[in-house]
Coordinates of C-alpha atoms in Angstrom, one line a residue:
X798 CA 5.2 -13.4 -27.1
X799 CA 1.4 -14.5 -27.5
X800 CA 0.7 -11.1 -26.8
X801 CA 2.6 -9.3 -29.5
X802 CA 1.4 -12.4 -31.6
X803 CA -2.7 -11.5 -31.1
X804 CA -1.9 -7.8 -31.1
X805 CA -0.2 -8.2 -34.9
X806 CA -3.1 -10.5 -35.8
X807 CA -5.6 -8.4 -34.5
X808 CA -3.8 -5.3 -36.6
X809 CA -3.7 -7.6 -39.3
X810 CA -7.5 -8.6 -39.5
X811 CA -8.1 -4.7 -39.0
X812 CA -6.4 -3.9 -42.3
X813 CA -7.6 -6.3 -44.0
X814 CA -11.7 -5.5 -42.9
X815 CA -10.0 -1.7 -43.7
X816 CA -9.3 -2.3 -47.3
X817 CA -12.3 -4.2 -48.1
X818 CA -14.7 -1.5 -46.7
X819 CA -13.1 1.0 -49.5
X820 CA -15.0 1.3 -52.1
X821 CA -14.2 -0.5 -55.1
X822 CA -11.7 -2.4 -53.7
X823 CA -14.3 -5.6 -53.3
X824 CA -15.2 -8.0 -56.2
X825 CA -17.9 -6.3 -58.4
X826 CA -21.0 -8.5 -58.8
X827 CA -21.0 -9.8 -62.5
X828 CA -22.8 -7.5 -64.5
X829 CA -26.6 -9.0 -65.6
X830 CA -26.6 -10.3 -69.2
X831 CA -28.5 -7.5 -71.6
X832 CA -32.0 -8.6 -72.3
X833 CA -32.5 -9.8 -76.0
X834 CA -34.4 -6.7 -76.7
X835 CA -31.2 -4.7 -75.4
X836 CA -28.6 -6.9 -77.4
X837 CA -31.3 -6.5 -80.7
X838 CA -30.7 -3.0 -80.9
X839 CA -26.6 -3.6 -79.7
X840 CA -26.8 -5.7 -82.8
X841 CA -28.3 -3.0 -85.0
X842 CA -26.3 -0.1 -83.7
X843 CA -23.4 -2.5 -84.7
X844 CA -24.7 -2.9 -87.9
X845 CA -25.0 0.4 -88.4
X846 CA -22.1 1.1 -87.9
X847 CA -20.0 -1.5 -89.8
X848 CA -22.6 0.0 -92.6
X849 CA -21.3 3.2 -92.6
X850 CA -17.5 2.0 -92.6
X851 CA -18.7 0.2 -95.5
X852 CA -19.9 3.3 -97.2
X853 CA -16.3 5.1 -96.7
X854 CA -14.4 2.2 -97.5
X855 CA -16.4 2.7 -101.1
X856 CA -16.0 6.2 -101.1
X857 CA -11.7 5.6 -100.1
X858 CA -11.7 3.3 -102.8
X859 CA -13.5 5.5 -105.8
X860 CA -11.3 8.1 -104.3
X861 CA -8.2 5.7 -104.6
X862 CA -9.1 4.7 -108.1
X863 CA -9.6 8.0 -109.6
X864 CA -6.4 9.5 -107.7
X865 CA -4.4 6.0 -109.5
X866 CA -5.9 7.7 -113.1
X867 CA -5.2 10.7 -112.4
X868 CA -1.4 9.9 -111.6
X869 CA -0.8 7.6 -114.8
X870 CA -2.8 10.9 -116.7
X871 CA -0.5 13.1 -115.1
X872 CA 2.8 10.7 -116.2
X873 CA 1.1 10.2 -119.6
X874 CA 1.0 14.5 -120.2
X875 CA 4.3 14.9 -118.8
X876 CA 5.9 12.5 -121.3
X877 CA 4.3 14.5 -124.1
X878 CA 5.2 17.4 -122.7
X879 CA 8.8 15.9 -122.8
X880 CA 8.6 15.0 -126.7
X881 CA 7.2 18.6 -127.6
X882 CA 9.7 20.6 -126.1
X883 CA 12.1 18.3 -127.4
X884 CA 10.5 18.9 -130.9
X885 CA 10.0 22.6 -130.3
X886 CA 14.0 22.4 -129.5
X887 CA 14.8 21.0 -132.9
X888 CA 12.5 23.3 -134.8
X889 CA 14.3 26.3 -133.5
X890 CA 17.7 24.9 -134.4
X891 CA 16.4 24.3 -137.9
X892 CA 15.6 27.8 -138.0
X893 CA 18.2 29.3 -136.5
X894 CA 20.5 27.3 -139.2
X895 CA 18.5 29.0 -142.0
X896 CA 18.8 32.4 -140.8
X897 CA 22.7 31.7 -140.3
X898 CA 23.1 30.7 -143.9
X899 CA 21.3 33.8 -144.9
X900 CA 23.2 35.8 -143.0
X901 CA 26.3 34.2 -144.8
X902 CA 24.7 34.6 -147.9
X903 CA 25.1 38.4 -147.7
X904 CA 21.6 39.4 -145.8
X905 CA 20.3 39.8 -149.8
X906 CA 16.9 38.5 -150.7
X907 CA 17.8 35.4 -152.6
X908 CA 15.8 37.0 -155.7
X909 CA 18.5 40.0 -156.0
X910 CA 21.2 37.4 -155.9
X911 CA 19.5 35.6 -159.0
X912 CA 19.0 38.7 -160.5
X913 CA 22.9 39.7 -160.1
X914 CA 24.0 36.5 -161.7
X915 CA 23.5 37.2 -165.4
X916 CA 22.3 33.9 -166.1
X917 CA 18.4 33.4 -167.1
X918 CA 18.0 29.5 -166.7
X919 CA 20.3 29.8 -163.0
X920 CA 17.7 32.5 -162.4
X921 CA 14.7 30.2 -163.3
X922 CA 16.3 27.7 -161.8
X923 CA 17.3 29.0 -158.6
X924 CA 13.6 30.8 -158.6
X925 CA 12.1 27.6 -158.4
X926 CA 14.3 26.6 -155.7
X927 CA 13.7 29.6 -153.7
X928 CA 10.0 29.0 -153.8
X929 CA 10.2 25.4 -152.3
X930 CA 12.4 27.2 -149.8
X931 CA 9.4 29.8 -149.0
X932 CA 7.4 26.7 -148.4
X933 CA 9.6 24.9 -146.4
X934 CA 10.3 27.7 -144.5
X935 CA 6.5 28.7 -143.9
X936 CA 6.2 24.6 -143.0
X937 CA 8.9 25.2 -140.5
X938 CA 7.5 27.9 -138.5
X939 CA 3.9 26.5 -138.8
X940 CA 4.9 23.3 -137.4
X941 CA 6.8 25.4 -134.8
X942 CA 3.8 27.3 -134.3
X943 CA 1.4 24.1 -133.7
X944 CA 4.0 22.2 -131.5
X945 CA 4.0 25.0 -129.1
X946 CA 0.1 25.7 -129.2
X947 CA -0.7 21.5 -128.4
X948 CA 2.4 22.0 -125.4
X949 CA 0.1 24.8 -124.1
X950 CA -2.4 22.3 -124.2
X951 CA -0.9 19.7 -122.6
X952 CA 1.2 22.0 -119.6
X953 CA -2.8 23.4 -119.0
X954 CA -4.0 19.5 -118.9
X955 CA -1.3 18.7 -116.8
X956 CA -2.6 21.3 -114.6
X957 CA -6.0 20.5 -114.4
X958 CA -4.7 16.9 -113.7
X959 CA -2.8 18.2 -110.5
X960 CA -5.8 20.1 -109.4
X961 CA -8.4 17.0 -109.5
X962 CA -5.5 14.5 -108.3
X963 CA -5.0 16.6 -105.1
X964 CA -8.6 16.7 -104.6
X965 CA -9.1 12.8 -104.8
X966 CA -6.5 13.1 -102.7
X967 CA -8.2 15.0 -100.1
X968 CA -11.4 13.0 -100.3
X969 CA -9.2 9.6 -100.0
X970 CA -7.8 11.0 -96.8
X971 CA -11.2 12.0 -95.2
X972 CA -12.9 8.4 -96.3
X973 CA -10.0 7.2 -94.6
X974 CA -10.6 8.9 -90.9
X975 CA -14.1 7.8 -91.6
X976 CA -14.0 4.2 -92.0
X977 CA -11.1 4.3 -88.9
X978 CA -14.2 6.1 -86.9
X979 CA -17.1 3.7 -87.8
X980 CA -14.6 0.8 -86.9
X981 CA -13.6 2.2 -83.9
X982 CA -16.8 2.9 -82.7
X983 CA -18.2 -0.9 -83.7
X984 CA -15.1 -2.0 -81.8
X985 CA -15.4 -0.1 -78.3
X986 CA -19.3 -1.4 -78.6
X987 CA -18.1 -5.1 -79.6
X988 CA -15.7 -4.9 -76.4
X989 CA -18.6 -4.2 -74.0
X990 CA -20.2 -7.7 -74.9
X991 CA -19.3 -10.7 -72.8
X992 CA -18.6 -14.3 -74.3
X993 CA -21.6 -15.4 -73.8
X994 CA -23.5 -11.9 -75.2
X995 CA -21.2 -12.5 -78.3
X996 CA -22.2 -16.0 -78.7
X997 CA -25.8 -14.9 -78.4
X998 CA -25.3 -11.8 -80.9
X999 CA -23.9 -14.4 -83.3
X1000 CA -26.5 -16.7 -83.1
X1001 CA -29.0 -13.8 -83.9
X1002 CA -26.8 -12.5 -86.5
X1003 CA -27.0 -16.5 -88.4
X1004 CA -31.2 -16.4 -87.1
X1005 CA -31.7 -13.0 -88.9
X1006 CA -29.7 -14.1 -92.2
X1007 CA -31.6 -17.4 -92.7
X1008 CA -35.2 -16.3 -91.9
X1009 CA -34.4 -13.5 -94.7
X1010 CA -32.5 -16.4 -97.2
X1011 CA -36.2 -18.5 -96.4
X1012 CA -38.6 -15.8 -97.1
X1013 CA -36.4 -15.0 -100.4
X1014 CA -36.6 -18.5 -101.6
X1015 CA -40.3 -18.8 -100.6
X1016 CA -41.1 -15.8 -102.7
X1017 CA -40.3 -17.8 -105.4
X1018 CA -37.3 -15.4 -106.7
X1019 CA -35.3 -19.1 -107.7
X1020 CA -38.1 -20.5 -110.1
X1021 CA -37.0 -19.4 -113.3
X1022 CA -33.1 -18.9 -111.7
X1023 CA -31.0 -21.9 -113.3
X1024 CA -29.3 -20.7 -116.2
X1025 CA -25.7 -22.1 -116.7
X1026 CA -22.4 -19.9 -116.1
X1027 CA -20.7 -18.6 -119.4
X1028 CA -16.9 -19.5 -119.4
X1029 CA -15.8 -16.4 -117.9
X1030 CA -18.4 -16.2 -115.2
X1031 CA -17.1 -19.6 -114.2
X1032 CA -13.6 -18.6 -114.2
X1033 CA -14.8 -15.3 -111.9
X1034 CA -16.5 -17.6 -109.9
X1035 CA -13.6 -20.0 -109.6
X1036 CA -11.2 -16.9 -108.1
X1037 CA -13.8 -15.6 -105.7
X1038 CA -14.4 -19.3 -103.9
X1039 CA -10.9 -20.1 -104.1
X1040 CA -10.5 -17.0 -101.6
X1041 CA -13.0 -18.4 -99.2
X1042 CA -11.7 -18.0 -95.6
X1043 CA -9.3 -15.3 -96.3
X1044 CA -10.1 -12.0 -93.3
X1045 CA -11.6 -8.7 -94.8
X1046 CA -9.9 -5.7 -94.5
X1047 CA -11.2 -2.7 -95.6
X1048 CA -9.4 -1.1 -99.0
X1049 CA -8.2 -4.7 -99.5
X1050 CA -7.9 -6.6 -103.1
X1051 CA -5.9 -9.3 -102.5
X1052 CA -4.3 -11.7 -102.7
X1053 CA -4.1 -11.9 -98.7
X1054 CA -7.6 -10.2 -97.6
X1055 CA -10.7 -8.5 -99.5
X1056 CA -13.2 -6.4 -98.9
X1057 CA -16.4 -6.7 -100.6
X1058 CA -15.9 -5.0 -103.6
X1059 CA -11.9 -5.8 -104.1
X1060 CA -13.3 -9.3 -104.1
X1061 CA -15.4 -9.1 -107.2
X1062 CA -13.5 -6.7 -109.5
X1063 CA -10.4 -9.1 -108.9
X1064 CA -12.6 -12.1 -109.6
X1065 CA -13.7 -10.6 -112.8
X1066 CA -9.8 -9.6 -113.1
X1067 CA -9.0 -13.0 -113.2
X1068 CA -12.2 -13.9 -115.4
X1069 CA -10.0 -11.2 -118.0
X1070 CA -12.9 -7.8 -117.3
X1071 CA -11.8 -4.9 -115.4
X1072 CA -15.0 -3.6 -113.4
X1073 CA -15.5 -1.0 -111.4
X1074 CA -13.3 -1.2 -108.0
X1075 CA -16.4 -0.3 -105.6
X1076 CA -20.2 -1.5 -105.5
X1077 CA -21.7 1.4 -105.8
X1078 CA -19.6 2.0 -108.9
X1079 CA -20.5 -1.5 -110.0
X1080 CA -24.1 -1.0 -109.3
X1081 CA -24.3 2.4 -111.5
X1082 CA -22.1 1.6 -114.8
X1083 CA -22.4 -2.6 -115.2
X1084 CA -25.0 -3.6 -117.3
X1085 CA -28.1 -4.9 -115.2
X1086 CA -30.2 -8.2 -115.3
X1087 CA -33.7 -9.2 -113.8
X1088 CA -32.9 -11.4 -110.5
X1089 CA -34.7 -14.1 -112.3
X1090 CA -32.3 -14.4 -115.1
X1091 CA -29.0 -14.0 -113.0
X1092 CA -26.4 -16.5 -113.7
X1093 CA -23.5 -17.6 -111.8
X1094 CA -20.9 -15.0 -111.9
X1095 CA -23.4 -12.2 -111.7
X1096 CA -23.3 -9.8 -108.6
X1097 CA -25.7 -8.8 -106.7
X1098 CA -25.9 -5.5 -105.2
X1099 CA -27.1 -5.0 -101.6
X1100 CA -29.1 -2.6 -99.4
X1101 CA -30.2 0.8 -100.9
X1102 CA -27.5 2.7 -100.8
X1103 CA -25.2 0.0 -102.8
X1104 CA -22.8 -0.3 -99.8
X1105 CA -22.1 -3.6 -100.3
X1106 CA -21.9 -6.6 -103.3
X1107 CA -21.7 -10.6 -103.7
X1108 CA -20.8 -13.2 -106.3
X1109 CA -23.8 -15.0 -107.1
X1110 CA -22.6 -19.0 -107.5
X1111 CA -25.7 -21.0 -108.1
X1112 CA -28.0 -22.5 -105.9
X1113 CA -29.4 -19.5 -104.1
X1114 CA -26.1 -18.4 -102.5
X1115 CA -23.3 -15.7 -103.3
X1116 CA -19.4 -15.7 -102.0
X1117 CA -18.4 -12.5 -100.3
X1118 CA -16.4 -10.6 -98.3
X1119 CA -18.8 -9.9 -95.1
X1120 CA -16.9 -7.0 -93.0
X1121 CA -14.9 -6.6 -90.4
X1122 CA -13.6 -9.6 -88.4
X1123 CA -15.6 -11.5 -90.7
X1124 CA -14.3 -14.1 -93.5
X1125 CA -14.8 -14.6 -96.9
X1126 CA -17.6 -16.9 -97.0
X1127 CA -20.8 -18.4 -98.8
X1128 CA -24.1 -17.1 -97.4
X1129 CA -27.5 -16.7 -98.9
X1130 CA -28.2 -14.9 -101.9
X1131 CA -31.7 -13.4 -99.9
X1132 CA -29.6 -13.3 -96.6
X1133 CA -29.4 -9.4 -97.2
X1134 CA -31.9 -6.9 -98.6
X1135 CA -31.4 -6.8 -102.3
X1136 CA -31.3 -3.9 -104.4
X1137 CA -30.5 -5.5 -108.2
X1138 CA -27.9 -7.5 -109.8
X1139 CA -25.5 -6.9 -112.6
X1140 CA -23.6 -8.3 -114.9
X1141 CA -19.9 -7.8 -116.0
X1142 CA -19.6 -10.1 -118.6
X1143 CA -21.1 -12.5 -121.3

């Protein structure tokens, strides 16, 4: 018995010193924490990329926008198409009555009818009469004749409607695999990081942002800032704060999440102005003010390429929607690399 109990033992430890030789079965080493040089550029490459989803959410949401004109164009042609064939329907049975009750009347020009009468004031008379029908009758067909040309019209706008609507379309569609790329990509990057490289990568993120917000303010940009808020830049500035803590999601207006641009053109919804829907949009058609005169409800429009816009609130700092897996939040107004502010309303 001690025998066969040693022997399984020894099998036993045998098996065991078997599996741990094969490789990969034994616990991997923890992997080294990246240097802060290494998890610097991680953190750029990351913000790279979260910049370029940034980009195509813009670009999905000008191509949304124009796409939601384009439709209510489309419904607005095809009711007038409606109502002129509708007309052009009753013109013709106008017509066609008229040429029924000549054809009743003999097929004889109405003059040779007067003529046959034998009565001089019935022929004045009914002279008179057939003139105003003349008229009417050349009013008739011209009308006909214009009702059909603005259908034309209207079927070829239609058209063209179609055509561009597709197209938005199209370029909504492509935006869309974009940003689902770029946010991919940030994520599989993101995933590599440990709790601790995260915590550090945060911490640099919040280091970065208020060593730019310091050197803003110590350039002096706030001495002539002070300005008070106009009654519906406070309202604006009352929705946008009141969203605070709500997640971004790209494409997102409300009322559950934002992105960075759905948060301002529903804050100046609120405030009673329809803006522009993206920042880029915002950034090219709202009216623009020196950063020295900007007032609370003013947005400020970030890095060169427009990707991205804030709520200025007073006090040096803006509300905004960050990006992904990021809150909406107050930050400072010099935290990001400025490119001009604007101005929705007075």
């Amino acid at each position: 018995m001690n025998g066969r109990r040693s022997a399984a033992t020894a099998a036993t430890l045998t098996c065991a010193l078997a599996v741990l030789a094969v490789p990969g079965t034994a616990h991997a080493d923890p992997k080294p924490p990246r240097s802060e040089q290494r998890l610097q550029e991680v953190r750029s490459e990351i913000d790279g990329l979260y910049r370029k989803a940034a980009l195509a959410t813009d670009s999905f949401n000008l191509a949304e926008e124009r796409a939601d004109k384009q439709s209510s164009e489309i419904v607005k042609l095809a009711r007038e198409i409606v109502k002129g064939q509708n007309k052009i329907d009753q013109l013709k049975k106008r017509a066609g009555a008229e040429a029924r009750a000549q054809y009743r009347g003999g097929g004889l020009p109405a003059e040779a009818r007067l003529m046959l009468s034998g009565d001089p004031q019935l022929f004045l008379d009914g002279a008179g009469r057939f003139r105003e029908g003349q008229q009417a009758t050349k009013g008739l067909l011209g009308e006909l004749s214009r009702t059909q040309a603005d259908l034309k019209i209207y079927t070829q706008d239609a058209t063209d409607q179609w055509k561009k609507l597709e197209s938005h379309r199209k370029k909504k569609e492509a935006a869309k695999k974009e940003v689902k790329k770029q946010l991919a990509a940030a994520k599989k990057l993101e995933s590599t990081l440990e709790k601790e490289e995260r915590a550090r990568l945060l911490a640099m993120e919040q280091e970065a942002e208020q060593k730019a917000q310091t050197a803003w303010l110590d350039s002096g940009a706030l001495k002539t800032v002070g300005g008070k808020a106009t009654a519906s830049g406070k309202t604006a500035v009352a929705y946008a704060t009141a969203q605070i803590g709500k997640p971004y999601v790209w494409g997102a207006e409300g009322p559950g999440s934002f992105d960075c641009s759905g948060l301002t053109s529903q804050a100046w919804l609120a405030a009673g102005r329809g803006i522009p829907r993206t920042s880029q949009e915002q950034w090219k058609r709202l009216p623009r003010v020196a950063t020295k005169d900007m007032l609370p409800g003013d947005l400020i429009i970030y890095f060169g390429d427009a990707s991205h816009v804030g709520m200025y609130i007073g006090d040096g700092a803006i509300v905004h929607a960050p990006r992904p897996g990021r809150d909406v939040t107050i930050a400072g107004a010099g935290s990001m690399p400025i490119l001009g502010v604007v101005r929705p309303g007075n």
